[in-house]
Coordinates of C-alpha atoms in Angstrom, one line a residue:
X1 CA 136.6 47.6 116.9
X2 CA 139.7 48.0 115.0
X3 CA 141.2 51.4 114.5
X4 CA 140.4 53.3 111.8
X5 CA 143.9 53.8 110.5
X6 CA 144.6 50.2 110.7
X7 CA 141.7 49.7 108.5
X8 CA 142.4 52.6 106.2
X9 CA 146.1 50.7 105.8
X10 CA 144.8 47.3 105.1
X11 CA 142.3 48.9 102.4
X12 CA 145.0 50.7 100.5
X13 CA 146.9 47.2 100.2
X14 CA 144.2 45.1 99.8
X15 CA 141.6 46.9 97.3
X16 CA 141.7 47.0 93.9
X17 CA 144.4 49.9 94.4
X18 CA 141.7 51.9 95.1
X19 CA 144.0 54.1 97.4
X20 CA 146.9 54.3 95.2
X21 CA 145.5 56.9 92.6
X22 CA 145.1 54.2 90.1
X23 CA 142.6 55.9 87.7
X24 CA 140.9 54.0 85.4
X25 CA 138.1 54.9 82.7
X26 CA 134.6 54.1 83.6
X27 CA 132.1 54.1 80.6
X28 CA 128.6 54.3 81.3
X29 CA 125.5 54.6 78.5
X30 CA 122.1 56.0 79.9
X31 CA 118.9 55.7 78.1
X32 CA 115.5 56.5 79.2
X33 CA 116.3 59.7 81.1
X34 CA 113.5 61.6 79.1
X35 CA 115.8 64.7 78.8
X36 CA 116.6 65.3 82.5
X37 CA 120.5 66.0 83.6
X38 CA 121.9 62.9 84.4
X39 CA 125.3 63.2 86.9
X40 CA 127.9 60.6 87.7
X41 CA 129.4 60.8 91.4
X42 CA 132.0 59.4 93.0
X43 CA 130.5 58.2 96.3
X44 CA 133.6 58.5 98.3
X45 CA 134.4 62.3 97.6
X46 CA 131.2 63.3 96.4
X47 CA 133.0 64.6 93.4
X48 CA 131.0 65.2 90.3
X49 CA 132.7 63.5 87.7
X50 CA 130.2 64.3 84.4
X51 CA 127.1 66.1 84.3
X52 CA 125.1 65.6 80.9
X53 CA 121.5 66.2 79.6
X54 CA 120.0 64.9 76.2
X55 CA 116.6 65.8 74.6
X56 CA 117.3 62.3 72.8
X57 CA 117.4 60.6 76.2
X58 CA 120.3 58.7 75.6
X59 CA 123.9 59.8 76.9
X60 CA 127.3 58.2 77.0
X61 CA 129.3 59.2 80.2
X62 CA 133.1 58.7 80.5
X63 CA 135.2 59.5 83.3
X64 CA 138.3 58.4 84.9
X65 CA 138.3 57.1 88.3
X66 CA 139.9 54.8 91.1
X67 CA 139.5 51.4 90.1
X68 CA 137.0 49.9 92.8
X69 CA 135.4 53.4 93.7
X70 CA 131.9 53.1 94.1
X71 CA 130.0 55.7 91.7
X72 CA 126.3 56.6 91.2
X73 CA 124.7 57.6 87.9
X74 CA 121.8 59.8 89.5
X75 CA 118.6 61.4 87.5
X76 CA 118.5 65.2 88.7
X77 CA 114.7 65.4 88.0
X78 CA 113.4 62.2 89.8
X79 CA 116.3 61.8 92.3
X80 CA 116.7 58.0 91.1
X81 CA 120.1 56.6 91.9
X82 CA 122.0 53.6 90.3
X83 CA 124.9 52.3 92.3
X84 CA 127.9 50.5 90.9
X85 CA 131.8 49.7 91.6
X86 CA 134.1 51.0 88.8
X87 CA 135.6 47.2 88.0
X88 CA 136.2 47.8 84.0
X89 CA 133.2 46.5 82.8
X90 CA 130.7 49.0 81.2
X91 CA 127.7 49.7 82.6
X92 CA 124.6 50.6 80.6
X93 CA 121.5 52.1 82.4
X94 CA 117.7 52.1 81.6
X95 CA 116.3 55.0 83.5
X96 CA 112.8 54.0 82.4
X97 CA 112.5 50.7 84.1
X98 CA 115.7 51.0 86.7
X99 CA 117.5 48.0 84.8
X100 CA 121.3 48.1 84.8
X101 CA 123.6 46.0 83.0
X102 CA 127.2 45.2 84.1
X103 CA 129.1 43.2 85.5
X104 CA 127.8 40.6 87.9
X105 CA 128.6 42.3 90.8
X106 CA 126.9 45.5 89.6
X107 CA 124.0 43.9 88.2
X108 CA 123.4 42.3 92.0
X109 CA 123.7 45.7 93.6
X110 CA 121.4 47.5 91.5
X111 CA 118.8 44.4 92.2
X112 CA 119.4 45.0 95.9
X113 CA 119.0 48.7 95.1
X114 CA 115.6 48.5 93.5
X115 CA 114.3 46.4 95.8
X116 CA 115.4 48.9 99.1
X117 CA 114.3 51.9 96.7
X118 CA 110.8 50.4 96.5
X119 CA 110.6 49.8 100.4
X120 CA 111.6 53.5 100.7
X121 CA 109.0 54.9 98.2
X122 CA 106.1 53.1 100.0
X123 CA 107.4 54.4 103.3
X124 CA 107.3 58.1 101.6
X125 CA 103.7 57.2 100.2
X126 CA 102.5 56.5 103.6
X127 CA 104.1 59.7 105.2
X128 CA 102.5 61.4 102.3
X129 CA 99.0 59.9 102.9
X130 CA 99.3 60.7 106.2
X131 CA 100.3 64.4 106.1
X132 CA 97.5 64.8 104.0
X133 CA 94.9 63.7 106.6
X134 CA 92.6 66.3 108.6
X135 CA 93.6 66.8 112.0
X136 CA 90.9 64.7 113.2
X137 CA 91.8 61.9 111.2
X138 CA 95.5 62.5 112.2
X139 CA 94.7 62.1 115.8
X140 CA 92.7 58.7 115.3
X141 CA 95.1 57.5 113.0
X142 CA 98.5 58.4 114.6
X143 CA 99.2 54.8 116.1
X144 CA 98.4 53.0 112.8
X145 CA 100.4 55.3 111.3
X146 CA 103.4 54.6 113.4
X147 CA 102.6 51.1 113.1
X148 CA 102.6 50.9 109.6
X149 CA 105.8 53.1 109.1
X150 CA 107.7 50.5 111.4
X151 CA 106.4 47.7 109.6
X152 CA 108.0 49.1 106.5
X153 CA 111.3 50.1 108.4
X154 CA 111.4 46.6 109.7
X155 CA 111.1 45.1 106.1
X156 CA 113.8 47.8 105.1
X157 CA 116.1 46.4 107.8
X158 CA 115.4 42.7 106.9
X159 CA 116.6 43.4 103.4
X160 CA 119.8 45.3 104.4
X161 CA 120.2 41.7 106.5
X162 CA 119.7 39.8 103.6
X163 CA 122.5 41.7 101.7
X164 CA 124.7 40.9 104.3
X165 CA 123.8 37.4 104.7
X166 CA 124.3 37.0 101.1
X167 CA 127.4 38.4 100.3
X168 CA 129.8 37.7 103.1
X169 CA 132.9 37.8 101.3
X170 CA 132.7 40.6 98.4
X171 CA 132.1 44.2 98.3
X172 CA 128.6 44.6 97.7
X173 CA 127.7 45.3 101.1
X174 CA 129.9 48.6 101.3
X175 CA 127.6 49.9 98.3
X176 CA 124.8 50.2 101.3
X177 CA 127.1 51.1 104.0
X178 CA 125.3 54.4 104.5
X179 CA 121.9 53.2 104.9
X180 CA 123.2 50.3 107.0
X181 CA 124.8 52.6 109.3
X182 CA 121.8 54.7 109.6
X183 CA 119.0 51.6 110.0
X184 CA 120.7 48.9 111.6
X185 CA 120.4 48.3 115.2
X186 CA 124.1 49.5 116.8
X187 CA 125.6 46.3 117.6
X188 CA 124.7 44.9 113.9
X189 CA 126.4 48.3 112.5
X190 CA 129.4 47.6 114.8
X191 CA 130.0 43.9 113.6
X192 CA 129.4 45.2 109.7
X193 CA 132.1 47.7 110.4
X194 CA 134.3 45.5 112.2
X195 CA 133.8 42.3 109.9
X196 CA 136.8 40.7 108.6
X197 CA 135.3 41.1 105.0
X198 CA 136.2 43.0 102.2
X199 CA 133.0 45.3 102.4
X200 CA 134.6 46.3 105.6
X201 CA 137.8 47.3 104.2
X202 CA 136.5 49.5 101.5
X203 CA 137.3 53.2 101.2
X204 CA 133.7 54.2 101.0
X205 CA 133.0 51.9 104.2
X206 CA 135.8 53.6 106.0
X207 CA 134.5 56.9 105.5
X208 CA 131.0 56.4 106.2
X209 CA 132.5 54.7 109.7
X210 CA 134.2 57.8 110.2
X211 CA 131.2 60.2 109.2
X212 CA 129.0 58.0 111.6
X213 CA 131.5 58.0 114.5
X214 CA 131.7 61.9 114.3
X215 CA 127.8 62.2 114.5
X216 CA 127.8 59.7 117.4
X217 CA 130.2 61.9 119.2
X218 CA 128.3 65.1 118.4
X219 CA 125.0 63.7 119.4
X220 CA 126.7 62.4 123.1
X221 CA 127.9 66.0 123.3
X222 CA 124.4 67.5 122.4
X223 CA 122.5 65.0 124.9
X224 CA 125.3 65.8 127.8
X225 CA 124.5 69.2 127.0
X226 CA 120.7 68.8 127.1
X227 CA 121.0 67.1 130.5
X228 CA 123.3 69.7 131.9
X229 CA 120.7 72.3 131.0
X230 CA 117.9 70.3 133.1
X231 CA 117.6 72.3 136.5
X232 CA 119.2 75.5 134.7
X233 CA 117.3 78.5 133.5
X234 CA 116.4 78.7 130.2
X235 CA 118.6 80.6 127.4
X236 CA 116.7 83.5 125.6
X237 CA 116.3 83.8 122.2
X238 CA 114.4 86.0 119.4
X239 CA 112.4 85.1 116.1
X240 CA 109.7 86.4 114.0
X241 CA 106.0 85.3 114.2
X242 CA 104.2 84.2 111.6
X243 CA 103.4 88.0 110.7
X244 CA 107.3 89.0 110.7
X245 CA 106.9 90.4 114.2
X246 CA 109.8 89.7 116.4
X247 CA 109.5 88.1 119.9
X248 CA 111.7 86.7 122.7
X249 CA 111.2 83.5 124.7
X250 CA 111.5 85.4 127.8
X251 CA 107.9 87.6 126.5
X252 CA 106.3 84.0 127.6
X253 CA 108.8 82.0 129.9
X254 CA 109.7 83.3 133.5
X255 CA 106.2 85.2 133.7
X256 CA 104.8 82.4 136.4
X257 CA 103.4 80.2 134.0
X258 CA 104.8 76.4 132.9
X259 CA 105.6 76.5 129.2
X260 CA 106.2 74.0 126.9
X261 CA 108.9 74.7 123.8
X262 CA 108.0 72.8 121.0
X263 CA 110.5 72.4 118.3
X264 CA 108.9 70.9 115.2
X265 CA 108.3 71.7 111.3
X266 CA 105.7 71.3 108.8
X267 CA 107.8 68.6 106.8
X268 CA 108.6 66.6 109.9
X269 CA 106.3 63.2 109.5
X270 CA 107.0 62.4 113.3
X271 CA 106.5 66.0 114.3
X272 CA 102.8 65.9 112.8
X273 CA 102.0 62.4 114.3
X274 CA 103.1 63.9 117.8
X275 CA 101.0 66.9 117.4
X276 CA 97.5 65.8 118.0
X277 CA 99.1 64.7 121.2
X278 CA 100.8 68.0 121.8
X279 CA 96.9 69.8 120.9
X280 CA 95.2 67.6 123.6
X281 CA 97.7 68.4 126.4
X282 CA 97.1 72.3 125.6
X283 CA 93.4 72.1 125.5
X284 CA 93.3 70.1 128.6
X285 CA 96.2 72.1 130.5
X286 CA 96.1 75.8 129.2
X287 CA 93.1 76.5 131.4
X288 CA 95.3 75.4 134.0
X289 CA 98.3 77.8 132.8
X290 CA 100.0 75.8 130.6
X291 CA 101.8 77.9 127.3
X292 CA 103.2 76.6 124.3
X293 CA 105.4 78.5 122.4
X294 CA 106.2 76.4 119.0
X295 CA 109.7 76.9 117.4
X296 CA 109.6 75.8 113.6
X297 CA 112.7 74.4 111.7
X298 CA 110.5 75.2 108.6
X299 CA 112.0 77.4 105.4
X300 CA 109.0 77.7 103.5
X301 CA 106.7 80.3 105.1
X302 CA 103.7 79.1 103.3
X303 CA 104.0 75.5 104.6
X304 CA 104.6 76.3 108.3
X305 CA 101.5 78.6 108.1
X306 CA 99.5 76.1 106.2
X307 CA 100.8 73.4 108.7
X308 CA 99.6 75.6 111.9
X309 CA 96.0 75.9 110.4
X310 CA 95.7 72.4 109.4
X311 CA 96.8 70.7 112.8
X312 CA 94.8 73.2 114.8
X313 CA 97.8 74.6 116.8
X314 CA 96.3 77.4 118.4
X315 CA 99.6 78.6 120.4
X316 CA 102.1 80.9 119.8
X317 CA 104.1 80.2 117.0
X318 CA 108.1 81.6 115.8
X319 CA 110.5 80.8 112.9
X320 CA 113.4 82.6 111.2
X321 CA 112.5 80.2 108.7
X322 CA 116.3 79.1 108.3
X323 CA 115.6 75.3 108.6
X324 CA 118.4 73.3 110.5
X325 CA 120.2 76.9 110.5
X326 CA 117.6 78.3 112.8
X327 CA 119.2 80.2 116.1
X328 CA 117.0 77.6 117.9
X329 CA 118.7 74.4 117.1
X330 CA 122.3 76.0 118.1
X331 CA 120.7 77.6 121.2
X332 CA 119.7 74.3 122.7
X333 CA 121.4 71.8 120.8
X334 CA 118.6 70.4 118.6
X335 CA 119.9 67.6 116.2
X336 CA 116.8 66.0 115.5
X337 CA 112.8 66.8 116.1
X338 CA 110.2 66.7 117.4
X339 CA 112.1 68.0 120.4
X340 CA 110.9 70.0 123.3
X341 CA 111.5 71.7 126.8
X342 CA 109.5 72.1 129.6
X343 CA 110.1 75.2 131.4
X344 CA 108.6 76.1 134.9
X345 CA 107.0 79.3 136.0
X346 CA 110.4 80.8 137.3
X347 CA 112.0 80.1 133.8
X348 CA 113.5 77.1 134.8
X349 CA 113.8 73.8 132.5
X350 CA 112.8 71.2 134.1
X351 CA 112.5 68.1 131.5
X352 CA 113.1 67.5 127.9
X353 CA 111.9 65.8 125.1
X354 CA 108.6 64.9 126.4
X355 CA 106.4 62.7 124.5
X356 CA 103.4 60.7 123.8
X357 CA 102.4 59.3 127.5
X358 CA 105.3 61.0 129.0
X359 CA 104.2 64.7 128.2
X360 CA 100.6 63.7 129.8
X361 CA 101.7 62.1 132.6
X362 CA 104.1 64.9 133.4
X363 CA 101.5 67.4 133.2
X364 CA 99.4 65.4 135.2
X365 CA 102.0 65.4 137.9
X366 CA 102.0 69.3 137.5
X367 CA 98.5 70.1 137.3
X368 CA 96.5 67.3 138.7
X369 CA 94.4 65.2 136.2

């Protein structure tokens, strides 16, 4: 893959003067916002260029931005987003029906964005429907949910591939660089960033590439740290329980019993989908000496406690209610959930991130069927 600095230099020379500080006027008329606050944002810098609200439902946003810059107009109430390039053509947005009128390029971006948004809303609806099920229904429907969710993501992936296939020689795919990098397979993402095409040289694409490279480096380091932790003693930490009483992991680990430490959150769909499997493991092996300690990445106590009750999780639960800033995240290099540790009776970590059949197989190996 080309050096990032080389691509950056090329983009500065070739792309619409976007790196030259060539600021041009951007005019956007927004209707159908229903009085919500509407924000114009530069996607590269994250800078808010203008933010307005109007009970009349019609707004005129005017700002200066680099020519060729990728911008977005967002409805802060329903979190809808309209993407477009600052190409000198005025933009009109009707938030009531999702329409965007501007240049041919920006019209096409909005077409793709609308389709991708509809697919994502379908995924969110599916996740909410699953979360609303009773624990028994979730246990029975976990596989169906995962298959349905996977099918939705396949559709999303196919749509992104269509964007690339239909726009090999223009900037349009750059508008979706972030979702392409997060959704498509590694070899496809590498081909996207390495393409000899205008979209690969756009500053926004390059900024996404740098973020992805940095993230991959951090994930690789975290995975290496995880592997290094296997065979080593657990690291103690302290968090409150649901009543606010402080507890250390050392109260439960290293006391002569096997302990499964489960990192999860009430808002985490995959965590909830996995929980019936964890419950089944607890019911089967707790009488034989297995303990579970749940460390939550929640921020809201009510949601945390309700999930414990709804999912019928009768083990120890701790959380400092700091979300991703929780002490558990830094202590054990947790970058995604669900995650887990399996700790032996002496307090030594013997496995990490056991899920599904892998968890059952390991516990059967330890305790017998």
